[in-house]
PDB file of C-alpha atoms in Angstrom:
ATOM      1  CA  MET A1316     193.739 129.207   9.056  1.00 46.00           C
ATOM      2  CA  ALA A1317     191.345 131.640   9.357  1.00 46.00           C
ATOM      3  CA  PRO A1318     189.572 131.337   6.149  1.00 48.00           C
ATOM      4  CA  ASP A1319     189.693 127.980   6.733  1.00 50.00           C
ATOM      5  CA  SER A1320     187.445 128.026  10.238  1.00 51.00           C
ATOM      6  CA  ALA A1321     185.462 130.724   8.435  1.00 48.00           C
ATOM      7  CA  LYS A1322     184.083 127.783   5.978  1.00 46.00           C
ATOM      8  CA  LYS A1323     183.911 124.957   8.965  1.00 47.00           C
ATOM      9  CA  ILE A1324     181.721 127.110  10.560  1.00 49.00           C
ATOM     10  CA  LYS A1325     179.281 127.976   7.680  1.00 48.00           C
ATOM     11  CA  THR A1326     179.047 124.503   6.912  1.00 52.00           C
ATOM     12  CA  THR A1327     178.097 123.840  10.378  1.00 53.00           C
ATOM     13  CA  ALA A1328     175.824 126.397  10.535  1.00 52.00           C
ATOM     14  CA  SER A1329     173.966 125.297   7.066  1.00 55.00           C
ATOM     15  CA  SER A1330     174.056 121.890   8.093  1.00 57.00           C
ATOM     16  CA  LYS A1331     172.061 122.725  11.232  1.00 53.00           C
ATOM     17  CA  LYS A1332     169.751 124.988   9.130  1.00 54.00           C
ATOM     18  CA  SER A1333     169.152 121.836   6.788  1.00 59.00           C
ATOM     19  CA  ALA A1334     168.523 119.429  10.079  1.00 57.00           C
ATOM     20  CA  ALA A1335     166.035 122.025  11.241  1.00 57.00           C
ATOM     21  CA  SER A1336     164.354 122.162   8.272  1.00 62.00           C
ATOM     22  CA  ALA A1337     164.180 118.352   7.693  1.00 60.00           C
ATOM     23  CA  SER A1338     162.695 118.131  11.024  1.00 62.00           C
ATOM     24  CA  ASP A1339     160.284 121.264  10.500  1.00 65.00           C
ATOM     25  CA  SER A1340     159.173 119.555   7.743  1.00 65.00           C
ATOM     26  CA  ALA A1341     158.742 115.853   9.141  1.00 63.00           C
ATOM     27  CA  LYS A1342     156.618 117.481  12.131  1.00 61.00           C
ATOM     28  CA  ALA A1343     154.596 118.949   9.424  1.00 62.00           C
ATOM     29  CA  LYS A1344     153.925 115.811   7.615  1.00 61.00           C
ATOM     30  CA  THR A1345     152.906 113.837  10.817  1.00 62.00           C
ATOM     31  CA  GLN A1346     150.402 117.171  11.622  1.00 63.00           C
ATOM     32  CA  LYS A1347     149.504 116.789   8.051  1.00 60.00           C
ATOM     33  CA  LEU A1348     149.091 112.650   8.614  1.00 60.00           C
ATOM     34  CA  SER A1349     147.130 112.919  11.590  1.00 60.00           C
ATOM     35  CA  VAL A1350     144.910 116.071  10.582  1.00 56.00           C
ATOM     36  CA  SER A1351     143.942 113.401   7.379  1.00 60.00           C
ATOM     37  CA  ASN A1352     143.319 110.360   9.621  1.00 62.00           C
ATOM     38  CA  VAL A1353     140.918 112.358  11.794  1.00 54.00           C
ATOM     39  CA  ALA A1354     139.234 113.567   8.812  1.00 57.00           C
ATOM     40  CA  ARG A1355     139.132 110.258   7.616  1.00 64.00           C
ATOM     41  CA  LYS A1356     137.836 108.755  11.119  1.00 54.00           C
ATOM     42  CA  ARG A1357     134.871 111.383  10.856  1.00 60.00           C
ATOM     43  CA  ARG A1358     134.277 110.466   7.641  1.00 56.00           C
ATOM     44  CA  THR A1359     133.591 106.575   8.505  1.00 51.00           C
ATOM     45  CA  VAL A1360     131.441 107.547  11.321  1.00 45.00           C
ATOM     46  CA  LYS A1361     129.303 110.070   9.371  1.00 47.00           C
ATOM     47  CA  SER A1362     128.607 107.137   6.846  1.00 48.00           C
ATOM     48  CA  ALA A1363     128.220 104.333   9.171  1.00 45.00           C
ATOM     49  CA  SER A1364     125.463 106.407  11.089  1.00 45.00           C
ATOM     50  CA  PRO A1365     123.146 106.031   8.481  1.00 45.00           C
ATOM     51  CA  LEU A1366     123.941 102.388   7.883  1.00 42.00           C
ATOM     52  CA  LYS A1367     123.207 101.882  11.659  1.00 44.00           C
ATOM     53  CA  SER A1368     119.841 103.658  11.885  1.00 42.00           C
ATOM     54  CA  GLU A1369     118.907 101.471   8.565  1.00 41.00           C
ATOM     55  CA  LYS A1370     119.927  98.443  10.612  1.00 39.00           C
ATOM     56  CA  LYS A1371     117.930  99.770  13.812  1.00 40.00           C
ATOM     57  CA  ILE A1372     114.693 100.521  11.271  1.00 38.00           C
ATOM     58  CA  VAL A1373     115.202  96.776   9.578  1.00 37.00           C
ATOM     59  CA  SER A1374     115.365  95.161  13.125  1.00 38.00           C
ATOM     60  CA  GLU A1375     111.973  97.227  14.112  1.00 36.00           C
ATOM     61  CA  THR A1376     110.005  96.688  11.035  1.00 34.00           C
ATOM     62  CA  SER A1377     110.916  92.854  11.381  1.00 37.00           C
ATOM     63  CA  PHE A1378     109.956  92.895  14.757  1.00 31.00           C
ATOM     64  CA  VAL A1379     107.055  94.402  14.197  1.00 33.00           C
ATOM     65  CA  SER A1380     106.266  92.291  11.204  1.00 35.00           C
ATOM     66  CA  ASP A1381     106.687  89.081  13.435  1.00 40.00           C
ATOM     67  CA  THR A1382     104.375  90.607  15.999  1.00 35.00           C
ATOM     68  CA  LEU A1383     101.531  90.635  13.726  1.00 35.00           C
ATOM     69  CA  LYS A1384     101.950  87.583  11.898  1.00 44.00           C
ATOM     70  CA  PRO A1385     101.171  85.152  14.707  1.00 46.00           C
ATOM     71  CA  GLU A1386      97.548  87.090  15.271  1.00 46.00           C
ATOM     72  CA  GLN A1387      97.027  86.558  11.460  1.00 45.00           C
ATOM     73  CA  GLU A1388      97.920  82.963  11.643  1.00 46.00           C
ATOM     74  CA  ALA A1389      96.084  82.642  14.770  1.00 43.00           C
ATOM     75  CA  GLU A1390      92.726  83.926  13.530  1.00 44.00           C
ATOM     76  CA  GLU A1391      93.143  81.852  10.281  1.00 41.00           C
ATOM     77  CA  LYS A1392      93.709  78.707  12.101  1.00 46.00           C
ATOM     78  CA  ILE A1393      90.749  79.129  14.699  1.00 46.00           C
ATOM     79  CA  ILE A1394      88.422  79.712  11.407  1.00 42.00           C
ATOM     80  CA  PHE A1395      90.082  76.737   9.351  1.00 37.00           C
ATOM     81  CA  ASP A1396      90.813  74.477  11.951  1.00 50.00           C
ATOM     82  CA  THR A1397      88.334  71.630  11.358  1.00 48.00           C
ATOM     83  CA  LYS A1398      90.475  68.435  11.477  1.00 63.00           C
ATOM     84  CA  ARG A1399      89.887  67.803  15.043  1.00 69.00           C
ATOM     85  CA  LYS A1400      86.262  67.235  16.639  1.00 85.00           C
ATOM     86  CA  TYR A1401      87.401  68.726  20.275  1.00 90.00           C
ATOM     87  CA  ILE A1402      90.922  69.224  22.102  1.00 92.00           C
ATOM     88  CA  GLU A1403      91.170  67.900  25.836  1.00 94.00           C
ATOM     89  CA  ALA A1404      93.065  69.051  28.380  1.00 96.00           C
ATOM     90  CA  VAL A1405      93.294  68.910  32.197  1.00 97.00           C
ATOM     91  CA  GLY A1406      93.367  71.810  34.718  1.00 96.00           C
ATOM     92  CA  ARG A1407      94.350  71.791  38.269  1.00 96.00           C
ATOM     93  CA  ARG A1408      93.897  74.111  41.520  1.00 96.00           C
ATOM     94  CA  LYS A1409      94.192  72.885  45.438  1.00 94.00           C
ATOM     95  CA  ASN A1410      91.705  69.618  45.253  1.00 95.00           C
ATOM     96  CA  ALA A1411      90.210  70.435  42.297  1.00 97.00           C
ATOM     97  CA  VAL A1412      90.709  68.851  38.778  1.00 97.00           C
ATOM     98  CA  ALA A1413      88.978  69.674  36.043  1.00 97.00           C
ATOM     99  CA  ARG A1414      88.598  67.929  32.247  1.00 97.00           C
ATOM    100  CA  VAL A1415      87.581  70.055  29.382  1.00 96.00           C
ATOM    101  CA  ARG A1416      86.488  69.317  26.094  1.00 94.00           C
ATOM    102  CA  LEU A1417      86.899  72.238  23.486  1.00 93.00           C
ATOM    103  CA  PHE A1418      84.643  71.971  20.309  1.00 91.00           C
ATOM    104  CA  THR A1419      84.615  73.818  17.238  1.00 81.00           C
ATOM    105  CA  HIS A1420      81.435  72.809  15.976  1.00 74.00           C
ATOM    106  CA  ASN A1421      78.837  72.208  18.377  1.00 67.00           C
ATOM    107  CA  LYS A1422      76.664  75.178  19.899  1.00 75.00           C
ATOM    108  CA  LYS A1423      78.475  77.792  21.574  1.00 81.00           C
ATOM    109  CA  GLY A1424      78.469  77.842  25.600  1.00 89.00           C
ATOM    110  CA  VAL A1425      80.057  76.402  28.430  1.00 93.00           C
ATOM    111  CA  GLU A1426      78.782  73.368  30.217  1.00 94.00           C
ATOM    112  CA  ILE A1427      79.669  72.258  33.276  1.00 96.00           C
ATOM    113  CA  ASN A1428      78.870  68.652  34.882  1.00 95.00           C
ATOM    114  CA  GLY A1429      75.809  68.570  32.662  1.00 93.00           C
ATOM    115  CA  LYS A1430      74.785  71.911  34.018  1.00 94.00           C
ATOM    116  CA  PRO A1431      74.959  75.501  32.270  1.00 94.00           C
ATOM    117  CA  LEU A1432      77.605  77.855  33.752  1.00 95.00           C
ATOM    118  CA  GLN A1433      75.331  80.026  34.969  1.00 94.00           C
ATOM    119  CA  GLU A1434      73.545  77.785  37.088  1.00 95.00           C
ATOM    120  CA  TYR A1435      76.767  75.841  38.238  1.00 97.00           C
ATOM    121  CA  PHE A1436      78.878  79.122  39.111  1.00 96.00           C
ATOM    122  CA  GLN A1437      75.868  81.376  40.163  1.00 95.00           C
ATOM    123  CA  ASP A1438      78.313  84.240  41.469  1.00 95.00           C
ATOM    124  CA  ILE A1439      79.776  86.040  38.693  1.00 96.00           C
ATOM    125  CA  ILE A1440      83.111  86.594  39.861  1.00 96.00           C
ATOM    126  CA  LEU A1441      83.306  82.570  39.630  1.00 96.00           C
ATOM    127  CA  GLN A1442      81.701  82.853  35.831  1.00 96.00           C
ATOM    128  CA  LYS A1443      84.137  85.700  34.687  1.00 96.00           C
ATOM    129  CA  THR A1444      87.345  83.266  36.310  1.00 96.00           C
ATOM    130  CA  VAL A1445      85.978  80.606  34.043  1.00 96.00           C
ATOM    131  CA  LEU A1446      85.586  82.600  31.017  1.00 95.00           C
ATOM    132  CA  ALA A1447      88.719  84.975  31.185  1.00 96.00           C
ATOM    133  CA  PRO A1448      91.152  82.767  28.924  1.00 95.00           C
ATOM    134  CA  LEU A1449      88.128  82.860  26.155  1.00 94.00           C
ATOM    135  CA  GLU A1450      87.796  86.790  26.543  1.00 93.00           C
ATOM    136  CA  LYS A1451      91.350  87.453  26.854  1.00 93.00           C
ATOM    137  CA  LEU A1452      91.765  85.811  23.316  1.00 92.00           C
ATOM    138  CA  LYS A1453      88.450  87.376  22.008  1.00 90.00           C
ATOM    139  CA  CYS A1454      87.161  84.049  21.228  1.00 88.00           C
ATOM    140  CA  GLN A1455      84.234  83.251  23.455  1.00 84.00           C
ATOM    141  CA  ASP A1456      81.752  82.691  21.081  1.00 86.00           C
ATOM    142  CA  LYS A1457      83.899  80.560  18.698  1.00 87.00           C
ATOM    143  CA  PHE A1458      83.965  77.544  20.736  1.00 90.00           C
ATOM    144  CA  SER A1459      81.145  75.035  23.312  1.00 91.00           C
ATOM    145  CA  VAL A1460      83.231  74.017  26.111  1.00 94.00           C
ATOM    146  CA  VAL A1461      82.016  70.969  27.871  1.00 94.00           C
ATOM    147  CA  VAL A1462      83.697  70.438  31.643  1.00 96.00           C
ATOM    148  CA  LYS A1463      83.607  67.617  34.050  1.00 97.00           C
ATOM    149  CA  VAL A1464      85.142  69.175  37.099  1.00 97.00           C
ATOM    150  CA  LYS A1465      85.444  67.213  40.931  1.00 96.00           C
ATOM    151  CA  GLY A1466      87.086  67.786  44.048  1.00 95.00           C
ATOM    152  CA  GLY A1467      87.361  71.050  46.177  1.00 94.00           C
ATOM    153  CA  GLY A1468      85.241  74.198  46.556  1.00 95.00           C
ATOM    154  CA  PHE A1469      83.556  76.571  44.060  1.00 96.00           C
ATOM    155  CA  CYS A1470      86.498  78.763  44.114  1.00 96.00           C
ATOM    156  CA  GLY A1471      89.103  76.314  43.286  1.00 96.00           C
ATOM    157  CA  GLN A1472      87.290  74.475  40.772  1.00 97.00           C
ATOM    158  CA  ALA A1473      86.320  77.415  38.861  1.00 97.00           C
ATOM    159  CA  GLU A1474      90.440  77.967  38.789  1.00 96.00           C
ATOM    160  CA  ALA A1475      90.873  74.579  37.376  1.00 97.00           C
ATOM    161  CA  ILE A1476      88.526  75.098  35.097  1.00 97.00           C
ATOM    162  CA  ARG A1477      90.351  78.304  33.715  1.00 97.00           C
ATOM    163  CA  HIS A1478      93.680  76.410  33.728  1.00 97.00           C
ATOM    164  CA  ALA A1479      92.079  73.519  31.549  1.00 96.00           C
ATOM    165  CA  ILE A1480      90.542  76.102  29.104  1.00 96.00           C
ATOM    166  CA  ALA A1481      93.857  77.779  28.783  1.00 96.00           C
ATOM    167  CA  ARG A1482      95.786  74.600  27.947  1.00 96.00           C
ATOM    168  CA  THR A1483      93.184  73.471  25.629  1.00 95.00           C
ATOM    169  CA  LEU A1484      93.596  76.975  23.593  1.00 94.00           C
ATOM    170  CA  LEU A1485      97.490  76.443  23.768  1.00 94.00           C
ATOM    171  CA  SER A1486      97.181  73.176  22.144  1.00 92.00           C
ATOM    172  CA  LEU A1487      94.498  74.770  19.504  1.00 90.00           C
ATOM    173  CA  ASN A1488      97.086  77.223  18.641  1.00 90.00           C
ATOM    174  CA  PRO A1489     100.818  78.029  19.989  1.00 92.00           C
ATOM    175  CA  TYR A1490     100.600  81.493  19.333  1.00 92.00           C
ATOM    176  CA  PHE A1491      98.153  81.976  22.010  1.00 93.00           C
ATOM    177  CA  LYS A1492     101.141  81.345  24.545  1.00 93.00           C
ATOM    178  CA  LYS A1493     102.605  84.660  25.109  1.00 93.00           C
ATOM    179  CA  ARG A1494      99.236  86.452  26.306  1.00 94.00           C
ATOM    180  CA  LEU A1495      98.142  83.716  27.903  1.00 94.00           C
ATOM    181  CA  LYS A1496     101.303  83.284  29.791  1.00 94.00           C
ATOM    182  CA  LYS A1497     101.380  87.182  30.632  1.00 94.00           C
ATOM    183  CA  SER A1498      97.867  86.901  32.240  1.00 93.00           C
ATOM    184  CA  GLY A1499      99.571  83.702  34.584  1.00 95.00           C
ATOM    185  CA  TYR A1500      96.523  81.475  33.289  1.00 96.00           C
ATOM    186  CA  LEU A1501      98.940  78.815  32.134  1.00 96.00           C
ATOM    187  CA  THR A1502     100.721  78.343  35.467  1.00 95.00           C
ATOM    188  CA  ARG A1503      99.833  75.603  37.706  1.00 95.00           C
ATOM    189  CA  ASP A1504      99.196  77.776  41.081  1.00 95.00           C
ATOM    190  CA  PRO A1505     100.882  75.368  43.788  1.00 95.00           C
ATOM    191  CA  ARG A1506      99.473  76.787  46.824  1.00 95.00           C
ATOM    192  CA  MET A1507      97.819  74.664  49.007  1.00 95.00           C
ATOM    193  CA  ARG A1508      95.666  74.491  52.257  1.00 93.00           C
ATOM    194  CA  GLU A1509      97.710  74.653  55.135  1.00 96.00           C
ATOM    195  CA  ARG A1510      97.584  71.313  57.262  1.00 96.00           C
ATOM    196  CA  LYS A1511      96.208  71.864  61.088  1.00 97.00           C
ATOM    197  CA  LYS A1512      98.396  71.546  63.727  1.00 97.00           C
ATOM    198  CA  PHE A1513      98.037  69.809  67.142  1.00 97.00           C
ATOM    199  CA  GLY A1514      97.746  72.327  70.171  1.00 96.00           C
ATOM    200  CA  LEU A1515      96.158  75.045  67.535  1.00 97.00           C
ATOM    201  CA  LYS A1516      92.868  75.225  66.114  1.00 97.00           C
ATOM    202  CA  ARG A1517      93.798  75.677  62.775  1.00 97.00           C
ATOM    203  CA  ALA A1518      97.212  75.848  60.854  1.00 97.00           C
ATOM    204  CA  ARG A1519      98.156  79.040  63.026  1.00 97.00           C
ATOM    205  CA  ARG A1520      95.417  79.981  65.002  1.00 97.00           C
ATOM    206  CA  ALA A1521      96.368  79.346  68.301  1.00 96.00           C
ATOM    207  CA  PRO A1522      93.767  79.091  71.172  1.00 96.00           C
ATOM    208  CA  GLN A1523      93.164  82.260  73.442  1.00 96.00           C
ATOM    209  CA  TRP A1524      95.628  82.601  76.214  1.00 94.00           C
ATOM    210  CA  SER A1525      95.071  84.813  79.373  1.00 95.00           C
ATOM    211  CA  LYS A1526      98.038  85.276  81.859  1.00 92.00           C
ATOM    212  CA  ARG A1527      95.676  84.920  85.098  1.00 85.00           C
TER     213      ARG A1527
END
C-alpha cells in the first residue's frame, strides 16, 4: 500500500503544479492583453490628436473666411448697387419722427428740412450723432441723405435721424447689421419723458418742505 500512496501524492502534486502554471499563464496573458489595450488606446489618442487640431484649424479658417466675405461683398454692393434711386426708412426717438432718404447718385451731404446739417444742428455733438452710422461704416462720402424730421427737441431729432440712417444702411446691405447693432444704432430707444405728477413740481421733484 505504501507505493500506491506515494504515487497518489506524486499525482496530486503534479496536478497542483500544472494548475498553478495554468493560472500563472492565464494571468500573464491577461496582463499582456491589458498592456496591449493601453498601447492601442495611446496610439489612437496620438493619431486622433492631429486630426482634432486639423479640425480646429479648418473651423478657424472657415470662420475667418466667413468674416472676411461679408465686407468684400458689402463694398461691391455699395459700389455697384444702381437699381434703386433711393432707400427710405423711418427712425424715432422720444416724440421725434425722422424720415430719411438715402441717395447713391446725387451730390454728397446731409440735408435736414431743406437746410444743411451744419446749419440745422449747430452743436458739433449733435452733428456727430447724425453722422455716426455713416462714419462707423466709413461711407460718409458715398451717399447723400435727405431728412424730414418733426416733433421733439434737437437731441431727440438727432437720435431719430441716426436711427433712420442706420435702417437705410441695413436695407441697402444686410451685412452691415452686425456692426450697426453692436454700436446700438438699430435699436429703438424706448425711454420717454416721465409725466408730471399732481402735488409735485415735476415728475419727481417735490416742493420744498420745512418742518416749522
